[in-house]
JSON list of C-alpha atoms in Angstrom, two decimals:
[
{"chain": "E", "resi": 1, "resn": "MET", "atom": "CA", "xyz": [47.83, 100.50, 144.57]},
{"chain": "E", "resi": 2, "resn": "LEU", "atom": "CA", "xyz": [49.33, 103.08, 142.67]},
{"chain": "E", "resi": 3, "resn": "GLU", "atom": "CA", "xyz": [51.30, 103.97, 146.22]},
{"chain": "E", "resi": 4, "resn": "THR", "atom": "CA", "xyz": [52.93, 100.36, 145.79]},
{"chain": "E", "resi": 5, "resn": "ILE", "atom": "CA", "xyz": [53.89, 100.54, 142.47]},
{"chain": "E", "resi": 6, "resn": "MET", "atom": "CA", "xyz": [55.75, 103.37, 142.70]},
{"chain": "E", "resi": 7, "resn": "ASP", "atom": "CA", "xyz": [57.33, 102.81, 146.18]},
{"chain": "E", "resi": 8, "resn": "SER", "atom": "CA", "xyz": [58.21, 99.04, 144.46]},
{"chain": "E", "resi": 9, "resn": "HIS", "atom": "CA", "xyz": [62.32, 99.04, 143.81]},
{"chain": "E", "resi": 10, "resn": "TYR", "atom": "CA", "xyz": [60.95, 98.65, 139.40]},
{"chain": "E", "resi": 11, "resn": "ILE", "atom": "CA", "xyz": [60.62, 101.91, 139.69]},
{"chain": "E", "resi": 12, "resn": "GLN", "atom": "CA", "xyz": [63.08, 103.25, 142.89]},
{"chain": "E", "resi": 13, "resn": "SER", "atom": "CA", "xyz": [65.66, 102.00, 140.78]},
{"chain": "E", "resi": 14, "resn": "LEU", "atom": "CA", "xyz": [64.78, 104.12, 137.34]},
{"chain": "E", "resi": 15, "resn": "PRO", "atom": "CA", "xyz": [66.85, 107.08, 138.47]},
{"chain": "E", "resi": 16, "resn": "LEU", "atom": "CA", "xyz": [69.63, 104.95, 139.17]},
{"chain": "E", "resi": 17, "resn": "LEU", "atom": "CA", "xyz": [69.11, 103.42, 136.19]},
{"chain": "E", "resi": 18, "resn": "PHE", "atom": "CA", "xyz": [68.43, 106.03, 133.91]},
{"chain": "E", "resi": 19, "resn": "LYS", "atom": "CA", "xyz": [72.51, 107.73, 134.29]},
{"chain": "E", "resi": 20, "resn": "GLY", "atom": "CA", "xyz": [73.19, 104.03, 133.38]},
{"chain": "E", "resi": 21, "resn": "LEU", "atom": "CA", "xyz": [71.15, 104.21, 130.60]},
{"chain": "E", "resi": 22, "resn": "LEU", "atom": "CA", "xyz": [72.83, 107.52, 129.52]},
{"chain": "E", "resi": 23, "resn": "TRP", "atom": "CA", "xyz": [76.82, 106.56, 129.94]},
{"chain": "E", "resi": 24, "resn": "THR", "atom": "CA", "xyz": [75.78, 103.39, 128.01]},
{"chain": "E", "resi": 25, "resn": "LEU", "atom": "CA", "xyz": [74.78, 105.58, 124.89]},
{"chain": "E", "resi": 26, "resn": "ILE", "atom": "CA", "xyz": [77.15, 108.18, 125.35]},
{"chain": "E", "resi": 27, "resn": "ILE", "atom": "CA", "xyz": [80.24, 104.75, 125.15]},
{"chain": "E", "resi": 28, "resn": "THR", "atom": "CA", "xyz": [78.05, 103.37, 122.55]},
{"chain": "E", "resi": 29, "resn": "ILE", "atom": "CA", "xyz": [77.34, 106.14, 120.14]},
{"chain": "E", "resi": 30, "resn": "THR", "atom": "CA", "xyz": [80.65, 107.86, 120.61]},
{"chain": "E", "resi": 31, "resn": "GLY", "atom": "CA", "xyz": [82.79, 104.70, 120.34]},
{"chain": "E", "resi": 32, "resn": "LEU", "atom": "CA", "xyz": [80.59, 103.97, 117.01]},
{"chain": "E", "resi": 33, "resn": "ILE", "atom": "CA", "xyz": [81.38, 106.85, 115.26]},
{"chain": "E", "resi": 34, "resn": "LEU", "atom": "CA", "xyz": [85.22, 106.40, 116.17]},
{"chain": "E", "resi": 35, "resn": "GLY", "atom": "CA", "xyz": [85.21, 102.94, 114.66]},
{"chain": "E", "resi": 36, "resn": "PHE", "atom": "CA", "xyz": [83.15, 104.09, 111.19]},
{"chain": "E", "resi": 37, "resn": "ILE", "atom": "CA", "xyz": [86.30, 105.93, 110.49]},
{"chain": "E", "resi": 38, "resn": "LEU", "atom": "CA", "xyz": [88.95, 103.37, 111.56]},
{"chain": "E", "resi": 39, "resn": "GLY", "atom": "CA", "xyz": [86.65, 100.74, 110.27]},
{"chain": "E", "resi": 40, "resn": "ALA", "atom": "CA", "xyz": [86.44, 102.10, 106.63]},
{"chain": "E", "resi": 41, "resn": "LEU", "atom": "CA", "xyz": [89.97, 103.25, 106.48]},
{"chain": "E", "resi": 42, "resn": "ALA", "atom": "CA", "xyz": [90.66, 99.43, 107.69]},
{"chain": "E", "resi": 43, "resn": "GLY", "atom": "CA", "xyz": [87.92, 98.29, 104.72]},
{"chain": "E", "resi": 44, "resn": "LEU", "atom": "CA", "xyz": [89.56, 100.63, 101.84]},
{"chain": "E", "resi": 45, "resn": "GLY", "atom": "CA", "xyz": [93.05, 99.07, 103.54]},
{"chain": "E", "resi": 46, "resn": "ARG", "atom": "CA", "xyz": [91.54, 95.96, 102.69]},
{"chain": "E", "resi": 47, "resn": "LEU", "atom": "CA", "xyz": [91.16, 96.62, 99.07]},
{"chain": "E", "resi": 48, "resn": "SER", "atom": "CA", "xyz": [94.15, 98.83, 98.59]},
{"chain": "E", "resi": 49, "resn": "LYS", "atom": "CA", "xyz": [96.42, 97.49, 95.90]},
{"chain": "E", "resi": 50, "resn": "SER", "atom": "CA", "xyz": [99.31, 97.45, 98.69]},
{"chain": "E", "resi": 51, "resn": "LYS", "atom": "CA", "xyz": [100.55, 94.30, 100.16]},
{"chain": "E", "resi": 52, "resn": "ILE", "atom": "CA", "xyz": [101.95, 96.06, 103.37]},
{"chain": "E", "resi": 53, "resn": "LEU", "atom": "CA", "xyz": [98.81, 98.34, 104.07]},
{"chain": "E", "resi": 54, "resn": "ARG", "atom": "CA", "xyz": [95.97, 95.41, 102.90]},
{"chain": "E", "resi": 55, "resn": "GLY", "atom": "CA", "xyz": [98.37, 92.81, 105.39]},
{"chain": "E", "resi": 56, "resn": "ILE", "atom": "CA", "xyz": [98.20, 95.79, 108.41]},
{"chain": "E", "resi": 57, "resn": "CYS", "atom": "CA", "xyz": [94.22, 96.30, 107.98]},
{"chain": "E", "resi": 58, "resn": "THR", "atom": "CA", "xyz": [94.25, 92.23, 107.37]},
{"chain": "E", "resi": 59, "resn": "PHE", "atom": "CA", "xyz": [96.41, 91.43, 110.76]},
{"chain": "E", "resi": 60, "resn": "TYR", "atom": "CA", "xyz": [94.15, 94.27, 112.57]},
{"chain": "E", "resi": 61, "resn": "VAL", "atom": "CA", "xyz": [90.96, 93.22, 111.66]},
{"chain": "E", "resi": 62, "resn": "GLU", "atom": "CA", "xyz": [91.63, 89.30, 112.08]},
{"chain": "E", "resi": 63, "resn": "VAL", "atom": "CA", "xyz": [93.00, 89.81, 116.18]},
{"chain": "E", "resi": 64, "resn": "VAL", "atom": "CA", "xyz": [90.25, 91.85, 116.45]},
{"chain": "E", "resi": 65, "resn": "ARG", "atom": "CA", "xyz": [87.58, 89.57, 116.21]},
{"chain": "E", "resi": 66, "resn": "GLY", "atom": "CA", "xyz": [89.83, 86.23, 117.23]},
{"chain": "E", "resi": 67, "resn": "THR", "atom": "CA", "xyz": [89.92, 87.58, 120.51]},
{"chain": "E", "resi": 68, "resn": "PRO", "atom": "CA", "xyz": [87.15, 88.32, 122.93]},
{"chain": "E", "resi": 69, "resn": "ILE", "atom": "CA", "xyz": [86.30, 91.96, 123.43]},
{"chain": "E", "resi": 70, "resn": "LEU", "atom": "CA", "xyz": [86.09, 91.30, 127.54]},
{"chain": "E", "resi": 71, "resn": "VAL", "atom": "CA", "xyz": [89.63, 90.38, 126.89]},
{"chain": "E", "resi": 72, "resn": "GLN", "atom": "CA", "xyz": [89.99, 93.34, 124.96]},
{"chain": "E", "resi": 73, "resn": "ILE", "atom": "CA", "xyz": [88.69, 95.29, 127.42]},
{"chain": "E", "resi": 74, "resn": "LEU", "atom": "CA", "xyz": [90.79, 94.52, 129.98]},
{"chain": "E", "resi": 75, "resn": "PHE", "atom": "CA", "xyz": [94.43, 94.71, 127.94]},
{"chain": "E", "resi": 76, "resn": "ILE", "atom": "CA", "xyz": [93.12, 98.13, 127.30]},
{"chain": "E", "resi": 77, "resn": "TYR", "atom": "CA", "xyz": [92.41, 99.57, 130.61]},
{"chain": "E", "resi": 78, "resn": "VAL", "atom": "CA", "xyz": [95.02, 97.20, 132.60]},
{"chain": "E", "resi": 79, "resn": "GLY", "atom": "CA", "xyz": [97.73, 95.68, 130.13]},
{"chain": "E", "resi": 80, "resn": "LEU", "atom": "CA", "xyz": [98.65, 98.95, 128.68]},
{"chain": "E", "resi": 81, "resn": "SER", "atom": "CA", "xyz": [98.50, 101.33, 131.90]},
{"chain": "E", "resi": 82, "resn": "GLU", "atom": "CA", "xyz": [100.45, 98.69, 134.04]},
{"chain": "E", "resi": 83, "resn": "ASP", "atom": "CA", "xyz": [102.72, 97.53, 131.18]},
{"chain": "E", "resi": 84, "resn": "LEU", "atom": "CA", "xyz": [103.47, 100.10, 128.32]},
{"chain": "E", "resi": 85, "resn": "ILE", "atom": "CA", "xyz": [102.26, 103.71, 128.91]},
{"chain": "E", "resi": 86, "resn": "GLY", "atom": "CA", "xyz": [103.16, 103.87, 133.01]},
{"chain": "E", "resi": 87, "resn": "PHE", "atom": "CA", "xyz": [99.87, 105.72, 133.43]},
{"chain": "E", "resi": 88, "resn": "ASN", "atom": "CA", "xyz": [95.86, 104.85, 134.09]},
{"chain": "E", "resi": 89, "resn": "ILE", "atom": "CA", "xyz": [93.47, 104.82, 131.67]},
{"chain": "E", "resi": 90, "resn": "ASP", "atom": "CA", "xyz": [90.10, 106.25, 132.63]},
{"chain": "E", "resi": 91, "resn": "LYS", "atom": "CA", "xyz": [87.48, 104.17, 132.82]},
{"chain": "E", "resi": 92, "resn": "ILE", "atom": "CA", "xyz": [85.31, 106.17, 130.75]},
{"chain": "E", "resi": 93, "resn": "THR", "atom": "CA", "xyz": [88.25, 106.39, 127.70]},
{"chain": "E", "resi": 94, "resn": "ALA", "atom": "CA", "xyz": [89.09, 102.77, 127.86]},
{"chain": "E", "resi": 95, "resn": "SER", "atom": "CA", "xyz": [85.32, 102.03, 126.53]},
{"chain": "E", "resi": 96, "resn": "ILE", "atom": "CA", "xyz": [85.20, 104.03, 123.68]},
{"chain": "E", "resi": 97, "resn": "VAL", "atom": "CA", "xyz": [88.90, 102.93, 122.98]},
{"chain": "E", "resi": 98, "resn": "ALA", "atom": "CA", "xyz": [87.55, 99.56, 123.27]},
{"chain": "E", "resi": 99, "resn": "ILE", "atom": "CA", "xyz": [83.83, 99.86, 121.32]},
{"chain": "E", "resi": 100, "resn": "THR", "atom": "CA", "xyz": [85.96, 102.18, 118.46]},
{"chain": "E", "resi": 101, "resn": "ILE", "atom": "CA", "xyz": [88.17, 99.21, 118.05]},
{"chain": "E", "resi": 102, "resn": "ASN", "atom": "CA", "xyz": [86.24, 95.95, 118.38]},
{"chain": "E", "resi": 103, "resn": "ALA", "atom": "CA", "xyz": [83.40, 97.97, 116.57]},
{"chain": "E", "resi": 104, "resn": "GLY", "atom": "CA", "xyz": [86.51, 99.27, 113.48]},
{"chain": "E", "resi": 105, "resn": "ALA", "atom": "CA", "xyz": [87.21, 96.06, 112.78]},
{"chain": "E", "resi": 106, "resn": "TYR", "atom": "CA", "xyz": [83.85, 94.53, 111.90]},
{"chain": "E", "resi": 107, "resn": "ILE", "atom": "CA", "xyz": [82.73, 97.38, 110.41]},
{"chain": "E", "resi": 108, "resn": "SER", "atom": "CA", "xyz": [85.99, 97.14, 108.43]},
{"chain": "E", "resi": 109, "resn": "GLU", "atom": "CA", "xyz": [84.26, 93.80, 106.54]},
{"chain": "E", "resi": 110, "resn": "ILE", "atom": "CA", "xyz": [80.92, 96.14, 106.22]},
{"chain": "E", "resi": 111, "resn": "VAL", "atom": "CA", "xyz": [82.63, 98.64, 104.37]},
{"chain": "E", "resi": 112, "resn": "ARG", "atom": "CA", "xyz": [85.25, 96.45, 102.61]},
{"chain": "E", "resi": 113, "resn": "GLY", "atom": "CA", "xyz": [81.73, 93.92, 101.52]},
{"chain": "E", "resi": 114, "resn": "ALA", "atom": "CA", "xyz": [79.78, 97.06, 100.43]},
{"chain": "E", "resi": 115, "resn": "VAL", "atom": "CA", "xyz": [82.71, 98.36, 98.14]},
{"chain": "E", "resi": 116, "resn": "LYS", "atom": "CA", "xyz": [83.17, 94.93, 96.60]},
{"chain": "E", "resi": 117, "resn": "SER", "atom": "CA", "xyz": [79.38, 94.67, 96.00]},
{"chain": "E", "resi": 118, "resn": "ILE", "atom": "CA", "xyz": [79.73, 97.60, 93.12]},
{"chain": "E", "resi": 119, "resn": "ASP", "atom": "CA", "xyz": [79.14, 96.21, 89.85]},
{"chain": "E", "resi": 120, "resn": "LYS", "atom": "CA", "xyz": [82.60, 96.98, 88.36]},
{"chain": "E", "resi": 121, "resn": "GLY", "atom": "CA", "xyz": [81.11, 98.38, 85.68]},
{"chain": "E", "resi": 122, "resn": "GLN", "atom": "CA", "xyz": [80.49, 101.54, 87.74]},
{"chain": "E", "resi": 123, "resn": "HIS", "atom": "CA", "xyz": [84.10, 101.24, 87.91]},
{"chain": "E", "resi": 124, "resn": "GLU", "atom": "CA", "xyz": [84.65, 102.11, 84.29]},
{"chain": "E", "resi": 125, "resn": "ALA", "atom": "CA", "xyz": [81.90, 104.27, 84.01]},
{"chain": "E", "resi": 126, "resn": "GLY", "atom": "CA", "xyz": [83.84, 106.65, 85.96]},
{"chain": "E", "resi": 127, "resn": "ARG", "atom": "CA", "xyz": [87.55, 106.13, 84.38]},
{"chain": "E", "resi": 128, "resn": "SER", "atom": "CA", "xyz": [85.44, 106.58, 81.22]},
{"chain": "E", "resi": 129, "resn": "ILE", "atom": "CA", "xyz": [84.38, 110.49, 82.06]},
{"chain": "E", "resi": 130, "resn": "GLY", "atom": "CA", "xyz": [87.87, 110.95, 83.26]},
{"chain": "E", "resi": 131, "resn": "LEU", "atom": "CA", "xyz": [87.75, 110.99, 86.78]},
{"chain": "E", "resi": 132, "resn": "THR", "atom": "CA", "xyz": [90.63, 109.02, 88.68]},
{"chain": "E", "resi": 133, "resn": "GLU", "atom": "CA", "xyz": [90.64, 106.04, 91.20]},
{"chain": "E", "resi": 134, "resn": "LYS", "atom": "CA", "xyz": [90.06, 108.29, 94.19]},
{"chain": "E", "resi": 135, "resn": "GLN", "atom": "CA", "xyz": [87.63, 110.28, 91.95]},
{"chain": "E", "resi": 136, "resn": "THR", "atom": "CA", "xyz": [85.74, 107.60, 90.90]},
{"chain": "E", "resi": 137, "resn": "MET", "atom": "CA", "xyz": [85.27, 106.01, 94.29]},
{"chain": "E", "resi": 138, "resn": "ARG", "atom": "CA", "xyz": [84.29, 108.73, 96.37]},
{"chain": "E", "resi": 139, "resn": "TYR", "atom": "CA", "xyz": [81.38, 110.08, 93.47]},
{"chain": "E", "resi": 140, "resn": "ILE", "atom": "CA", "xyz": [80.54, 107.11, 92.18]},
{"chain": "E", "resi": 141, "resn": "ILE", "atom": "CA", "xyz": [81.62, 103.95, 94.39]},
{"chain": "E", "resi": 142, "resn": "TRP", "atom": "CA", "xyz": [80.87, 105.24, 98.08]},
{"chain": "E", "resi": 143, "resn": "PRO", "atom": "CA", "xyz": [77.49, 106.48, 97.84]},
{"chain": "E", "resi": 144, "resn": "GLN", "atom": "CA", "xyz": [76.02, 103.35, 96.26]},
{"chain": "E", "resi": 145, "resn": "ALA", "atom": "CA", "xyz": [78.22, 101.77, 98.43]},
{"chain": "E", "resi": 146, "resn": "PHE", "atom": "CA", "xyz": [77.14, 103.35, 102.12]},
{"chain": "E", "resi": 147, "resn": "LYS", "atom": "CA", "xyz": [73.15, 102.37, 101.18]},
{"chain": "E", "resi": 148, "resn": "ARG", "atom": "CA", "xyz": [74.13, 98.79, 101.39]},
{"chain": "E", "resi": 149, "resn": "MET", "atom": "CA", "xyz": [76.08, 100.33, 104.92]},
{"chain": "E", "resi": 150, "resn": "ILE", "atom": "CA", "xyz": [73.38, 101.16, 106.29]},
{"chain": "E", "resi": 151, "resn": "PRO", "atom": "CA", "xyz": [71.37, 97.99, 107.85]},
{"chain": "E", "resi": 152, "resn": "PRO", "atom": "CA", "xyz": [74.58, 96.36, 108.56]},
{"chain": "E", "resi": 153, "resn": "LEU", "atom": "CA", "xyz": [75.84, 99.62, 110.66]},
{"chain": "E", "resi": 154, "resn": "GLY", "atom": "CA", "xyz": [72.33, 99.76, 112.78]},
{"chain": "E", "resi": 155, "resn": "ASN", "atom": "CA", "xyz": [73.24, 95.47, 113.88]},
{"chain": "E", "resi": 156, "resn": "GLN", "atom": "CA", "xyz": [76.01, 97.15, 115.03]},
{"chain": "E", "resi": 157, "resn": "PHE", "atom": "CA", "xyz": [74.99, 99.29, 116.64]},
{"chain": "E", "resi": 158, "resn": "ILE", "atom": "CA", "xyz": [72.88, 96.87, 118.99]},
{"chain": "E", "resi": 159, "resn": "ILE", "atom": "CA", "xyz": [76.14, 94.69, 119.47]},
{"chain": "E", "resi": 160, "resn": "SER", "atom": "CA", "xyz": [78.13, 97.36, 120.53]},
{"chain": "E", "resi": 161, "resn": "LEU", "atom": "CA", "xyz": [74.94, 98.71, 122.42]},
{"chain": "E", "resi": 162, "resn": "LYS", "atom": "CA", "xyz": [75.27, 95.21, 124.29]},
{"chain": "E", "resi": 163, "resn": "ASP", "atom": "CA", "xyz": [78.62, 94.69, 124.46]},
{"chain": "E", "resi": 164, "resn": "THR", "atom": "CA", "xyz": [78.93, 97.49, 126.79]},
{"chain": "E", "resi": 165, "resn": "SER", "atom": "CA", "xyz": [77.53, 95.19, 130.10]},
{"chain": "E", "resi": 166, "resn": "LEU", "atom": "CA", "xyz": [80.42, 93.87, 129.91]},
{"chain": "E", "resi": 167, "resn": "PHE", "atom": "CA", "xyz": [82.80, 97.59, 130.85]},
{"chain": "E", "resi": 168, "resn": "SER", "atom": "CA", "xyz": [80.84, 96.32, 134.57]},
{"chain": "E", "resi": 169, "resn": "VAL", "atom": "CA", "xyz": [84.09, 94.08, 135.33]},
{"chain": "E", "resi": 170, "resn": "ILE", "atom": "CA", "xyz": [85.91, 97.46, 135.31]},
{"chain": "E", "resi": 171, "resn": "ALA", "atom": "CA", "xyz": [83.09, 99.51, 137.36]},
{"chain": "E", "resi": 172, "resn": "VAL", "atom": "CA", "xyz": [82.07, 101.94, 134.47]},
{"chain": "E", "resi": 173, "resn": "GLY", "atom": "CA", "xyz": [78.82, 102.99, 135.63]},
{"chain": "E", "resi": 174, "resn": "GLU", "atom": "CA", "xyz": [76.68, 102.30, 132.50]},
{"chain": "E", "resi": 175, "resn": "LEU", "atom": "CA", "xyz": [73.09, 100.18, 132.70]},
{"chain": "E", "resi": 176, "resn": "LEU", "atom": "CA", "xyz": [73.87, 96.84, 134.34]},
{"chain": "E", "resi": 177, "resn": "TYR", "atom": "CA", "xyz": [77.11, 98.14, 136.69]},
{"chain": "E", "resi": 178, "resn": "MET", "atom": "CA", "xyz": [74.24, 100.61, 137.93]},
{"chain": "E", "resi": 179, "resn": "GLY", "atom": "CA", "xyz": [71.98, 98.16, 138.17]},
{"chain": "E", "resi": 180, "resn": "LYS", "atom": "CA", "xyz": [74.11, 95.76, 140.20]},
{"chain": "E", "resi": 181, "resn": "GLN", "atom": "CA", "xyz": [75.16, 99.13, 142.66]},
{"chain": "E", "resi": 182, "resn": "TYR", "atom": "CA", "xyz": [71.13, 99.47, 143.12]},
{"chain": "E", "resi": 183, "resn": "TYR", "atom": "CA", "xyz": [70.21, 95.62, 144.02]},
{"chain": "E", "resi": 184, "resn": "ASN", "atom": "CA", "xyz": [73.40, 94.70, 146.44]},
{"chain": "E", "resi": 185, "resn": "ALA", "atom": "CA", "xyz": [72.28, 98.13, 148.28]},
{"chain": "E", "resi": 186, "resn": "THR", "atom": "CA", "xyz": [68.66, 96.92, 148.73]},
{"chain": "E", "resi": 187, "resn": "PHE", "atom": "CA", "xyz": [68.32, 93.07, 147.17]},
{"chain": "E", "resi": 188, "resn": "SER", "atom": "CA", "xyz": [66.16, 93.57, 144.99]},
{"chain": "E", "resi": 189, "resn": "ALA", "atom": "CA", "xyz": [68.06, 91.62, 142.13]},
{"chain": "E", "resi": 190, "resn": "PHE", "atom": "CA", "xyz": [64.58, 90.66, 140.21]},
{"chain": "E", "resi": 191, "resn": "GLN", "atom": "CA", "xyz": [62.79, 93.37, 139.81]},
{"chain": "E", "resi": 192, "resn": "THR", "atom": "CA", "xyz": [66.17, 95.40, 139.33]},
{"chain": "E", "resi": 193, "resn": "LEU", "atom": "CA", "xyz": [67.21, 93.37, 136.46]},
{"chain": "E", "resi": 194, "resn": "ILE", "atom": "CA", "xyz": [64.02, 92.65, 135.10]},
{"chain": "E", "resi": 195, "resn": "MET", "atom": "CA", "xyz": [63.84, 96.88, 134.98]},
{"chain": "E", "resi": 196, "resn": "VAL", "atom": "CA", "xyz": [67.56, 96.43, 133.34]},
{"chain": "E", "resi": 197, "resn": "CYS", "atom": "CA", "xyz": [66.33, 94.48, 130.44]},
{"chain": "E", "resi": 198, "resn": "ILE", "atom": "CA", "xyz": [62.84, 96.63, 129.57]},
{"chain": "E", "resi": 199, "resn": "LEU", "atom": "CA", "xyz": [65.46, 99.78, 129.24]},
{"chain": "E", "resi": 200, "resn": "TYR", "atom": "CA", "xyz": [67.88, 97.87, 126.88]},
{"chain": "E", "resi": 201, "resn": "LEU", "atom": "CA", "xyz": [64.91, 96.56, 125.02]},
{"chain": "E", "resi": 202, "resn": "LEU", "atom": "CA", "xyz": [63.32, 99.78, 124.63]},
{"chain": "E", "resi": 203, "resn": "ILE", "atom": "CA", "xyz": [66.47, 100.90, 122.57]},
{"chain": "E", "resi": 204, "resn": "THR", "atom": "CA", "xyz": [66.84, 97.44, 121.13]},
{"chain": "E", "resi": 205, "resn": "VAL", "atom": "CA", "xyz": [63.47, 96.60, 119.48]},
{"chain": "E", "resi": 206, "resn": "PRO", "atom": "CA", "xyz": [62.82, 100.55, 118.74]},
{"chain": "E", "resi": 207, "resn": "THR", "atom": "CA", "xyz": [66.26, 100.35, 116.88]},
{"chain": "E", "resi": 208, "resn": "SER", "atom": "CA", "xyz": [65.36, 96.26, 115.00]},
{"chain": "E", "resi": 209, "resn": "TYR", "atom": "CA", "xyz": [62.65, 97.94, 113.80]},
{"chain": "E", "resi": 210, "resn": "TYR", "atom": "CA", "xyz": [63.22, 100.86, 112.09]},
{"chain": "E", "resi": 211, "resn": "LEU", "atom": "CA", "xyz": [66.14, 98.84, 110.69]},
{"chain": "E", "resi": 212, "resn": "GLN", "atom": "CA", "xyz": [63.90, 96.25, 109.35]},
{"chain": "E", "resi": 213, "resn": "ARG", "atom": "CA", "xyz": [61.69, 99.10, 107.48]},
{"chain": "E", "resi": 214, "resn": "LEU", "atom": "CA", "xyz": [64.90, 101.07, 106.30]},
{"chain": "E", "resi": 215, "resn": "GLU", "atom": "CA", "xyz": [66.54, 97.89, 104.65]},
{"chain": "E", "resi": 216, "resn": "ARG", "atom": "CA", "xyz": [62.89, 97.38, 102.63]},
{"chain": "E", "resi": 217, "resn": "LYS", "atom": "CA", "xyz": [62.63, 100.85, 101.83]},
{"chain": "E", "resi": 218, "resn": "LEU", "atom": "CA", "xyz": [66.36, 101.08, 100.89]},
{"chain": "E", "resi": 219, "resn": "ASP", "atom": "CA", "xyz": [65.78, 97.48, 98.50]},
{"chain": "E", "resi": 220, "resn": "VAL", "atom": "CA", "xyz": [69.01, 96.11, 99.47]}
]
């Protein structure tokens, strides 16, 4: 029986699926790190007193949140390459850029909401001890706001992880694409897709559980 299990497509598909999972994690983590930087800048920009900066950041957020990520992927990989920059963008680069831009828009709202949730008295306390507005943000507001960002940032990780499955449309070797490659060659769609689902769940379920515990611990 053990030999039968080892020879099944459930097991035989794993080497290819693990390779896809690795690329899924690389794209997700890299995109989210860059997305956090972009989102933090956009989120703070939306809180700026400058109407121009606030308008630019709001435009970016509304455009990205108002269009499907699949359209964004195709625009970056096909539209930019053919019509604007004149050369082909690498599939992995296009994928990371897509996650960065998409996640950045949602993270900007996380940042903006977290900063606005800090009591105004904290701003006044910083100014009363002689800190500038930037110093107050850096040393008083941001540390408290970042604590409140952690749970929703974790949720964004799960969302972006699942969004990488859409990159199969441009033949990025992520988890779902590798699964499709395997079952197209072996005609074993059911077994392969079961394993694809299991590998996604092995990442998302522990992450969700940890985030719930962390949220209770931080009491946010």
